[in-house]
């Protein structure tokens, strides 16, 4: 049997980048995977159809509580349960931290609606299913956060604040909802389609990080798998930044 045979996983924001690679790796290891995106339907359907194992695609914007419920209902309708929730969906835009006027209320609210409220609502709704999980040692949540949640950096002040909130949410849920495990992967800058034109930021990481490059989606997906595999880890914020946070 494959390592994750019998595991049912939702990976939000999995039509590209970190989420896509995470969905691929979970599927390669035998998990049934629910691919999700808020708007990139064709891309999400293509990812799901290309996975080697059982999969479905569900379009849902996690910032909308009703759509969170629909995502979970579709998962249970197809697979009968949920064992692993990877909260990867997020949103940001570049705003200079020194320009407070540029960080508009619209940007601030959207950042928190997706990154914090959306992740919170989906996790809260999923918790009863995760408590019932018996596959692979029980239910598990992995939040994809950011080093911006542990250092005063990031694409905007709002983004950094939202990721700090997710890191703290990870610890609080881990403490209060065991034996469901709740962990986080906190990448540094990742080379994805979203950041493909962030040349200055990638150059900065290359110059400062001991490993001299930005992270890749595969780096982040392997970190998710490391947390999935270790059944005695919870409340952990797994920093994946090439040594930038601790060594630079």
PDB file of C-alpha atoms in Angstrom:
ATOM      1  CA  UNK A   1       0.000   0.000   0.000  1.00  0.00           C
ATOM      2  CA  UNK A   2       1.102   3.564  -0.665  1.00  0.00           C
ATOM      3  CA  UNK A   3       2.225   5.572   2.351  1.00  0.00           C
ATOM      4  CA  UNK A   4      -0.883   7.786   2.483  1.00  0.00           C
ATOM      5  CA  UNK A   5      -3.383   5.280   1.140  1.00  0.00           C
ATOM      6  CA  UNK A   6      -6.782   5.921   2.714  1.00  0.00           C
ATOM      7  CA  UNK A   7      -6.044   9.551   3.572  1.00  0.00           C
ATOM      8  CA  UNK A   8      -8.450  12.192   2.230  1.00  0.00           C
ATOM      9  CA  UNK A   9      -6.920  15.665   1.902  1.00  0.00           C
ATOM     10  CA  UNK A  10      -8.155  19.115   0.935  1.00  0.00           C
ATOM     11  CA  UNK A  11      -5.506  21.512  -0.374  1.00  0.00           C
ATOM     12  CA  UNK A  12      -6.885  25.020  -0.748  1.00  0.00           C
ATOM     13  CA  UNK A  13      -5.434  27.323  -3.371  1.00  0.00           C
ATOM     14  CA  UNK A  14      -4.011  24.358  -5.245  1.00  0.00           C
ATOM     15  CA  UNK A  15      -4.389  25.396  -8.883  1.00  0.00           C
ATOM     16  CA  UNK A  16      -0.741  26.535  -8.981  1.00  0.00           C
ATOM     17  CA  UNK A  17       2.394  27.099  -6.925  1.00  0.00           C
ATOM     18  CA  UNK A  18       2.792  25.611  -3.445  1.00  0.00           C
ATOM     19  CA  UNK A  19      -0.726  24.221  -3.381  1.00  0.00           C
ATOM     20  CA  UNK A  20      -0.386  22.469  -6.725  1.00  0.00           C
ATOM     21  CA  UNK A  21       2.884  20.821  -5.769  1.00  0.00           C
ATOM     22  CA  UNK A  22       1.506  19.791  -2.380  1.00  0.00           C
ATOM     23  CA  UNK A  23      -1.530  18.207  -4.042  1.00  0.00           C
ATOM     24  CA  UNK A  24       0.748  16.351  -6.442  1.00  0.00           C
ATOM     25  CA  UNK A  25       2.983  14.977  -3.697  1.00  0.00           C
ATOM     26  CA  UNK A  26       0.052  13.880  -1.540  1.00  0.00           C
ATOM     27  CA  UNK A  27      -1.495  12.133  -4.529  1.00  0.00           C
ATOM     28  CA  UNK A  28       1.780  10.444  -5.442  1.00  0.00           C
ATOM     29  CA  UNK A  29       1.869   9.008  -1.924  1.00  0.00           C
ATOM     30  CA  UNK A  30      -1.632   7.583  -2.228  1.00  0.00           C
ATOM     31  CA  UNK A  31      -3.921  10.227  -0.741  1.00  0.00           C
ATOM     32  CA  UNK A  32      -7.249  11.155  -2.294  1.00  0.00           C
ATOM     33  CA  UNK A  33      -6.987  14.887  -2.957  1.00  0.00           C
ATOM     34  CA  UNK A  34      -9.512  17.683  -3.272  1.00  0.00           C
ATOM     35  CA  UNK A  35      -8.036  20.439  -5.437  1.00  0.00           C
ATOM     36  CA  UNK A  36      -9.445  23.920  -4.867  1.00  0.00           C
ATOM     37  CA  UNK A  37      -9.206  27.458  -6.128  1.00  0.00           C
ATOM     38  CA  UNK A  38     -11.334  30.578  -5.829  1.00  0.00           C
ATOM     39  CA  UNK A  39     -11.351  31.521  -9.507  1.00  0.00           C
ATOM     40  CA  UNK A  40      -8.814  29.638 -11.657  1.00  0.00           C
ATOM     41  CA  UNK A  41     -11.289  26.906 -12.534  1.00  0.00           C
ATOM     42  CA  UNK A  42      -9.652  25.600 -15.707  1.00  0.00           C
ATOM     43  CA  UNK A  43      -6.248  25.447 -14.033  1.00  0.00           C
ATOM     44  CA  UNK A  44      -7.689  23.700 -10.981  1.00  0.00           C
ATOM     45  CA  UNK A  45      -9.519  21.143 -13.084  1.00  0.00           C
ATOM     46  CA  UNK A  46      -6.322  20.473 -15.017  1.00  0.00           C
ATOM     47  CA  UNK A  47      -4.349  19.907 -11.804  1.00  0.00           C
ATOM     48  CA  UNK A  48      -6.981  17.508 -10.452  1.00  0.00           C
ATOM     49  CA  UNK A  49      -7.230  15.541 -13.682  1.00  0.00           C
ATOM     50  CA  UNK A  50      -3.440  15.134 -13.861  1.00  0.00           C
ATOM     51  CA  UNK A  51      -3.053  13.704 -10.360  1.00  0.00           C
ATOM     52  CA  UNK A  52      -2.126  10.026 -10.278  1.00  0.00           C
ATOM     53  CA  UNK A  53      -4.641   9.110  -7.579  1.00  0.00           C
ATOM     54  CA  UNK A  54      -8.286   9.793  -6.795  1.00  0.00           C
ATOM     55  CA  UNK A  55      -9.124  13.477  -6.968  1.00  0.00           C
ATOM     56  CA  UNK A  56     -11.811  16.064  -7.519  1.00  0.00           C
ATOM     57  CA  UNK A  57     -11.755  19.787  -8.143  1.00  0.00           C
ATOM     58  CA  UNK A  58     -14.036  22.089  -6.141  1.00  0.00           C
ATOM     59  CA  UNK A  59     -14.258  25.796  -6.903  1.00  0.00           C
ATOM     60  CA  UNK A  60     -14.739  27.737  -3.668  1.00  0.00           C
ATOM     61  CA  UNK A  61     -13.615  31.091  -2.310  1.00  0.00           C
ATOM     62  CA  UNK A  62     -12.648  30.435   1.299  1.00  0.00           C
ATOM     63  CA  UNK A  63     -13.364  34.089   2.158  1.00  0.00           C
ATOM     64  CA  UNK A  64     -17.060  33.132   1.837  1.00  0.00           C
ATOM     65  CA  UNK A  65     -18.313  30.940   4.691  1.00  0.00           C
ATOM     66  CA  UNK A  66     -21.036  29.368   2.539  1.00  0.00           C
ATOM     67  CA  UNK A  67     -18.446  28.321  -0.021  1.00  0.00           C
ATOM     68  CA  UNK A  68     -16.295  26.829   2.758  1.00  0.00           C
ATOM     69  CA  UNK A  69     -19.252  24.653   3.714  1.00  0.00           C
ATOM     70  CA  UNK A  70     -19.783  23.665   0.088  1.00  0.00           C
ATOM     71  CA  UNK A  71     -16.126  22.624  -0.200  1.00  0.00           C
ATOM     72  CA  UNK A  72     -16.410  20.384   2.837  1.00  0.00           C
ATOM     73  CA  UNK A  73     -19.758  18.962   1.737  1.00  0.00           C
ATOM     74  CA  UNK A  74     -18.345  18.089  -1.686  1.00  0.00           C
ATOM     75  CA  UNK A  75     -15.409  16.326  -0.026  1.00  0.00           C
ATOM     76  CA  UNK A  76     -17.631  14.228   2.220  1.00  0.00           C
ATOM     77  CA  UNK A  77     -20.078  13.482  -0.601  1.00  0.00           C
ATOM     78  CA  UNK A  78     -17.238  12.080  -2.711  1.00  0.00           C
ATOM     79  CA  UNK A  79     -14.910  10.493  -0.157  1.00  0.00           C
ATOM     80  CA  UNK A  80     -16.985  10.153   3.019  1.00  0.00           C
ATOM     81  CA  UNK A  81     -14.513  11.853   5.357  1.00  0.00           C
ATOM     82  CA  UNK A  82     -11.649  14.309   5.771  1.00  0.00           C
ATOM     83  CA  UNK A  83      -8.255  13.479   7.301  1.00  0.00           C
ATOM     84  CA  UNK A  84      -5.986  16.349   6.280  1.00  0.00           C
ATOM     85  CA  UNK A  85      -6.671  20.028   5.626  1.00  0.00           C
ATOM     86  CA  UNK A  86      -3.872  22.038   4.032  1.00  0.00           C
ATOM     87  CA  UNK A  87      -4.800  25.717   4.304  1.00  0.00           C
ATOM     88  CA  UNK A  88      -2.708  27.127   1.483  1.00  0.00           C
ATOM     89  CA  UNK A  89      -5.079  29.672  -0.078  1.00  0.00           C
ATOM     90  CA  UNK A  90      -4.035  33.256   0.505  1.00  0.00           C
ATOM     91  CA  UNK A  91      -3.889  36.681  -1.030  1.00  0.00           C
ATOM     92  CA  UNK A  92      -1.452  39.580  -1.040  1.00  0.00           C
ATOM     93  CA  UNK A  93      -0.229  42.523  -3.065  1.00  0.00           C
ATOM     94  CA  UNK A  94       2.971  44.527  -2.792  1.00  0.00           C
ATOM     95  CA  UNK A  95       2.660  47.659  -0.661  1.00  0.00           C
ATOM     96  CA  UNK A  96       5.700  49.534   0.631  1.00  0.00           C
ATOM     97  CA  UNK A  97       5.647  49.384   4.445  1.00  0.00           C
ATOM     98  CA  UNK A  98       6.603  53.069   4.595  1.00  0.00           C
ATOM     99  CA  UNK A  99       3.592  54.170   2.550  1.00  0.00           C
ATOM    100  CA  UNK A 100       0.653  53.917   4.918  1.00  0.00           C
ATOM    101  CA  UNK A 101      -1.725  55.644   2.529  1.00  0.00           C
ATOM    102  CA  UNK A 102      -1.063  52.998  -0.118  1.00  0.00           C
ATOM    103  CA  UNK A 103      -2.284  50.299   2.271  1.00  0.00           C
ATOM    104  CA  UNK A 104      -5.928  51.078   1.614  1.00  0.00           C
ATOM    105  CA  UNK A 105      -8.821  49.745   3.646  1.00  0.00           C
ATOM    106  CA  UNK A 106      -9.811  47.623   0.648  1.00  0.00           C
ATOM    107  CA  UNK A 107      -6.382  45.935   0.521  1.00  0.00           C
ATOM    108  CA  UNK A 108      -6.279  45.522   4.298  1.00  0.00           C
ATOM    109  CA  UNK A 109      -9.729  43.943   4.485  1.00  0.00           C
ATOM    110  CA  UNK A 110      -9.202  41.607   1.539  1.00  0.00           C
ATOM    111  CA  UNK A 111      -5.905  40.404   2.992  1.00  0.00           C
ATOM    112  CA  UNK A 112      -7.561  39.496   6.289  1.00  0.00           C
ATOM    113  CA  UNK A 113     -10.786  38.159   4.763  1.00  0.00           C
ATOM    114  CA  UNK A 114      -8.864  35.550   2.768  1.00  0.00           C
ATOM    115  CA  UNK A 115      -5.794  34.863   4.892  1.00  0.00           C
ATOM    116  CA  UNK A 116      -7.339  34.953   8.366  1.00  0.00           C
ATOM    117  CA  UNK A 117     -11.129  34.781   8.324  1.00  0.00           C
ATOM    118  CA  UNK A 118     -11.262  32.348   5.420  1.00  0.00           C
ATOM    119  CA  UNK A 119      -8.701  29.999   6.940  1.00  0.00           C
ATOM    120  CA  UNK A 120     -10.380  30.265  10.344  1.00  0.00           C
ATOM    121  CA  UNK A 121     -13.870  29.534   9.013  1.00  0.00           C
ATOM    122  CA  UNK A 122     -12.802  26.538   6.953  1.00  0.00           C
ATOM    123  CA  UNK A 123     -10.746  25.076   9.798  1.00  0.00           C
ATOM    124  CA  UNK A 124     -13.526  25.601  12.328  1.00  0.00           C
ATOM    125  CA  UNK A 125     -16.061  23.913  10.031  1.00  0.00           C
ATOM    126  CA  UNK A 126     -13.666  21.059   9.290  1.00  0.00           C
ATOM    127  CA  UNK A 127     -12.757  20.338  12.912  1.00  0.00           C
ATOM    128  CA  UNK A 128     -15.625  17.885  13.601  1.00  0.00           C
ATOM    129  CA  UNK A 129     -14.578  15.849  10.555  1.00  0.00           C
ATOM    130  CA  UNK A 130     -10.936  15.937  11.596  1.00  0.00           C
ATOM    131  CA  UNK A 131     -11.802  14.757  15.102  1.00  0.00           C
ATOM    132  CA  UNK A 132     -13.446  11.701  13.534  1.00  0.00           C
ATOM    133  CA  UNK A 133     -10.413  10.886  11.406  1.00  0.00           C
ATOM    134  CA  UNK A 134      -8.547   7.685  12.144  1.00  0.00           C
ATOM    135  CA  UNK A 135      -6.374   7.500   9.025  1.00  0.00           C
ATOM    136  CA  UNK A 136      -2.644   8.148   9.365  1.00  0.00           C
ATOM    137  CA  UNK A 137      -2.889   8.759  13.095  1.00  0.00           C
ATOM    138  CA  UNK A 138      -5.885  11.100  13.112  1.00  0.00           C
ATOM    139  CA  UNK A 139      -6.920  14.472  11.761  1.00  0.00           C
ATOM    140  CA  UNK A 140      -4.321  17.063  10.849  1.00  0.00           C
ATOM    141  CA  UNK A 141      -4.284  20.714   9.763  1.00  0.00           C
ATOM    142  CA  UNK A 142      -1.284  22.286   8.047  1.00  0.00           C
ATOM    143  CA  UNK A 143      -1.454  26.044   7.584  1.00  0.00           C
ATOM    144  CA  UNK A 144       0.824  27.614   4.986  1.00  0.00           C
ATOM    145  CA  UNK A 145       1.875  30.876   6.587  1.00  0.00           C
ATOM    146  CA  UNK A 146       5.073  32.896   6.043  1.00  0.00           C
ATOM    147  CA  UNK A 147       8.248  34.130   7.660  1.00  0.00           C
ATOM    148  CA  UNK A 148       6.450  37.481   7.440  1.00  0.00           C
ATOM    149  CA  UNK A 149       4.493  36.177  10.416  1.00  0.00           C
ATOM    150  CA  UNK A 150       7.640  35.881  12.552  1.00  0.00           C
ATOM    151  CA  UNK A 151       9.727  38.799  11.254  1.00  0.00           C
ATOM    152  CA  UNK A 152       8.870  42.438  10.380  1.00  0.00           C
ATOM    153  CA  UNK A 153       8.992  41.747   6.632  1.00  0.00           C
ATOM    154  CA  UNK A 154       6.521  40.806   3.909  1.00  0.00           C
ATOM    155  CA  UNK A 155       4.696  42.060   0.844  1.00  0.00           C
ATOM    156  CA  UNK A 156       2.648  44.455   2.975  1.00  0.00           C
ATOM    157  CA  UNK A 157       2.100  45.270   6.635  1.00  0.00           C
ATOM    158  CA  UNK A 158      -1.375  43.751   6.366  1.00  0.00           C
ATOM    159  CA  UNK A 159       0.057  40.534   4.932  1.00  0.00           C
ATOM    160  CA  UNK A 160       2.635  40.261   7.708  1.00  0.00           C
ATOM    161  CA  UNK A 161      -0.041  40.856  10.353  1.00  0.00           C
ATOM    162  CA  UNK A 162      -2.310  38.231   8.784  1.00  0.00           C
ATOM    163  CA  UNK A 163       0.406  35.588   8.762  1.00  0.00           C
ATOM    164  CA  UNK A 164       1.318  36.344  12.380  1.00  0.00           C
ATOM    165  CA  UNK A 165      -2.345  35.768  13.213  1.00  0.00           C
ATOM    166  CA  UNK A 166      -2.261  32.405  11.419  1.00  0.00           C
ATOM    167  CA  UNK A 167       0.868  31.326  13.271  1.00  0.00           C
ATOM    168  CA  UNK A 168      -0.789  32.124  16.589  1.00  0.00           C
ATOM    169  CA  UNK A 169      -4.013  30.415  15.481  1.00  0.00           C
ATOM    170  CA  UNK A 170      -1.926  27.329  14.707  1.00  0.00           C
ATOM    171  CA  UNK A 171      -0.532  27.202  18.235  1.00  0.00           C
ATOM    172  CA  UNK A 172      -3.856  27.906  19.916  1.00  0.00           C
ATOM    173  CA  UNK A 173      -5.739  25.226  18.002  1.00  0.00           C
ATOM    174  CA  UNK A 174      -2.938  22.712  18.549  1.00  0.00           C
ATOM    175  CA  UNK A 175      -3.101  23.331  22.291  1.00  0.00           C
ATOM    176  CA  UNK A 176      -6.874  23.159  22.595  1.00  0.00           C
ATOM    177  CA  UNK A 177      -7.942  20.577  19.990  1.00  0.00           C
ATOM    178  CA  UNK A 178      -5.628  17.580  20.301  1.00  0.00           C
ATOM    179  CA  UNK A 179      -5.418  14.815  19.284  1.00  0.00           C
ATOM    180  CA  UNK A 180      -6.093  16.699  16.030  1.00  0.00           C
ATOM    181  CA  UNK A 181      -2.648  17.989  15.080  1.00  0.00           C
ATOM    182  CA  UNK A 182      -2.283  21.570  13.871  1.00  0.00           C
ATOM    183  CA  UNK A 183       1.004  22.759  12.388  1.00  0.00           C
ATOM    184  CA  UNK A 184       2.245  25.414   9.991  1.00  0.00           C
ATOM    185  CA  UNK A 185       4.801  25.741   7.222  1.00  0.00           C
ATOM    186  CA  UNK A 186       6.222  29.250   7.084  1.00  0.00           C
ATOM    187  CA  UNK A 187       8.112  29.799   3.826  1.00  0.00           C
ATOM    188  CA  UNK A 188      10.271  32.695   2.902  1.00  0.00           C
ATOM    189  CA  UNK A 189       9.865  34.135  -0.573  1.00  0.00           C
ATOM    190  CA  UNK A 190       8.784  31.382  -2.975  1.00  0.00           C
ATOM    191  CA  UNK A 191       9.363  31.332  -6.725  1.00  0.00           C
ATOM    192  CA  UNK A 192       5.802  30.902  -8.024  1.00  0.00           C
ATOM    193  CA  UNK A 193       3.789  32.413 -10.874  1.00  0.00           C
ATOM    194  CA  UNK A 194       2.446  34.923  -8.324  1.00  0.00           C
ATOM    195  CA  UNK A 195       5.954  36.267  -7.592  1.00  0.00           C
ATOM    196  CA  UNK A 196       7.427  35.848 -11.065  1.00  0.00           C
ATOM    197  CA  UNK A 197       7.858  39.604 -11.533  1.00  0.00           C
ATOM    198  CA  UNK A 198       9.182  40.302  -8.021  1.00  0.00           C
ATOM    199  CA  UNK A 199      12.745  40.557  -9.300  1.00  0.00           C
ATOM    200  CA  UNK A 200      14.045  42.877  -6.582  1.00  0.00           C
ATOM    201  CA  UNK A 201      12.681  40.664  -3.819  1.00  0.00           C
ATOM    202  CA  UNK A 202      14.172  37.490  -5.291  1.00  0.00           C
ATOM    203  CA  UNK A 203      17.526  39.200  -5.726  1.00  0.00           C
ATOM    204  CA  UNK A 204      17.423  40.348  -2.108  1.00  0.00           C
ATOM    205  CA  UNK A 205      16.853  36.794  -0.875  1.00  0.00           C
ATOM    206  CA  UNK A 206      19.623  35.482  -3.126  1.00  0.00           C
ATOM    207  CA  UNK A 207      21.977  38.054  -1.644  1.00  0.00           C
ATOM    208  CA  UNK A 208      21.070  37.534   2.047  1.00  0.00           C
ATOM    209  CA  UNK A 209      19.985  33.912   2.542  1.00  0.00           C
ATOM    210  CA  UNK A 210      22.731  31.377   3.326  1.00  0.00           C
ATOM    211  CA  UNK A 211      21.302  29.029   0.668  1.00  0.00           C
ATOM    212  CA  UNK A 212      21.395  31.861  -1.909  1.00  0.00           C
ATOM    213  CA  UNK A 213      17.973  31.396  -3.532  1.00  0.00           C
ATOM    214  CA  UNK A 214      14.260  31.733  -3.009  1.00  0.00           C
ATOM    215  CA  UNK A 215      12.247  28.698  -1.980  1.00  0.00           C
ATOM    216  CA  UNK A 216      10.486  26.528  -4.555  1.00  0.00           C
ATOM    217  CA  UNK A 217       7.018  24.990  -4.335  1.00  0.00           C
ATOM    218  CA  UNK A 218       8.715  21.615  -3.937  1.00  0.00           C
ATOM    219  CA  UNK A 219      10.624  22.852  -0.873  1.00  0.00           C
ATOM    220  CA  UNK A 220       7.334  23.866   0.712  1.00  0.00           C
ATOM    221  CA  UNK A 221       5.452  20.716  -0.278  1.00  0.00           C
ATOM    222  CA  UNK A 222       8.175  18.555   1.265  1.00  0.00           C
ATOM    223  CA  UNK A 223       7.873  20.548   4.487  1.00  0.00           C
ATOM    224  CA  UNK A 224       4.127  19.860   4.534  1.00  0.00           C
ATOM    225  CA  UNK A 225       4.856  16.148   4.061  1.00  0.00           C
ATOM    226  CA  UNK A 226       7.390  16.166   6.894  1.00  0.00           C
ATOM    227  CA  UNK A 227       4.700  17.436   9.253  1.00  0.00           C
ATOM    228  CA  UNK A 228       2.137  14.976   7.914  1.00  0.00           C
ATOM    229  CA  UNK A 229       4.506  12.073   8.466  1.00  0.00           C
ATOM    230  CA  UNK A 230       5.472  12.876  12.054  1.00  0.00           C
ATOM    231  CA  UNK A 231       2.498  12.004  14.254  1.00  0.00           C
ATOM    232  CA  UNK A 232       4.054  13.428  17.415  1.00  0.00           C
ATOM    233  CA  UNK A 233       4.423  17.026  16.246  1.00  0.00           C
ATOM    234  CA  UNK A 234       1.782  19.678  16.840  1.00  0.00           C
ATOM    235  CA  UNK A 235       1.849  23.441  17.291  1.00  0.00           C
ATOM    236  CA  UNK A 236       5.011  23.670  15.196  1.00  0.00           C
ATOM    237  CA  UNK A 237       5.833  26.603  12.890  1.00  0.00           C
ATOM    238  CA  UNK A 238       8.212  25.019  10.364  1.00  0.00           C
ATOM    239  CA  UNK A 239      10.251  27.839   8.811  1.00  0.00           C
ATOM    240  CA  UNK A 240      11.387  27.144   5.235  1.00  0.00           C
ATOM    241  CA  UNK A 241      13.531  30.085   4.188  1.00  0.00           C
ATOM    242  CA  UNK A 242      17.043  28.870   3.360  1.00  0.00           C
ATOM    243  CA  UNK A 243      18.358  30.071   6.734  1.00  0.00           C
ATOM    244  CA  UNK A 244      17.285  33.689   6.206  1.00  0.00           C
ATOM    245  CA  UNK A 245      15.384  34.098   9.480  1.00  0.00           C
ATOM    246  CA  UNK A 246      17.860  32.524  11.882  1.00  0.00           C
ATOM    247  CA  UNK A 247      21.216  32.981  10.186  1.00  0.00           C
ATOM    248  CA  UNK A 248      21.151  36.342   8.412  1.00  0.00           C
TER     249      UNK A 248
END
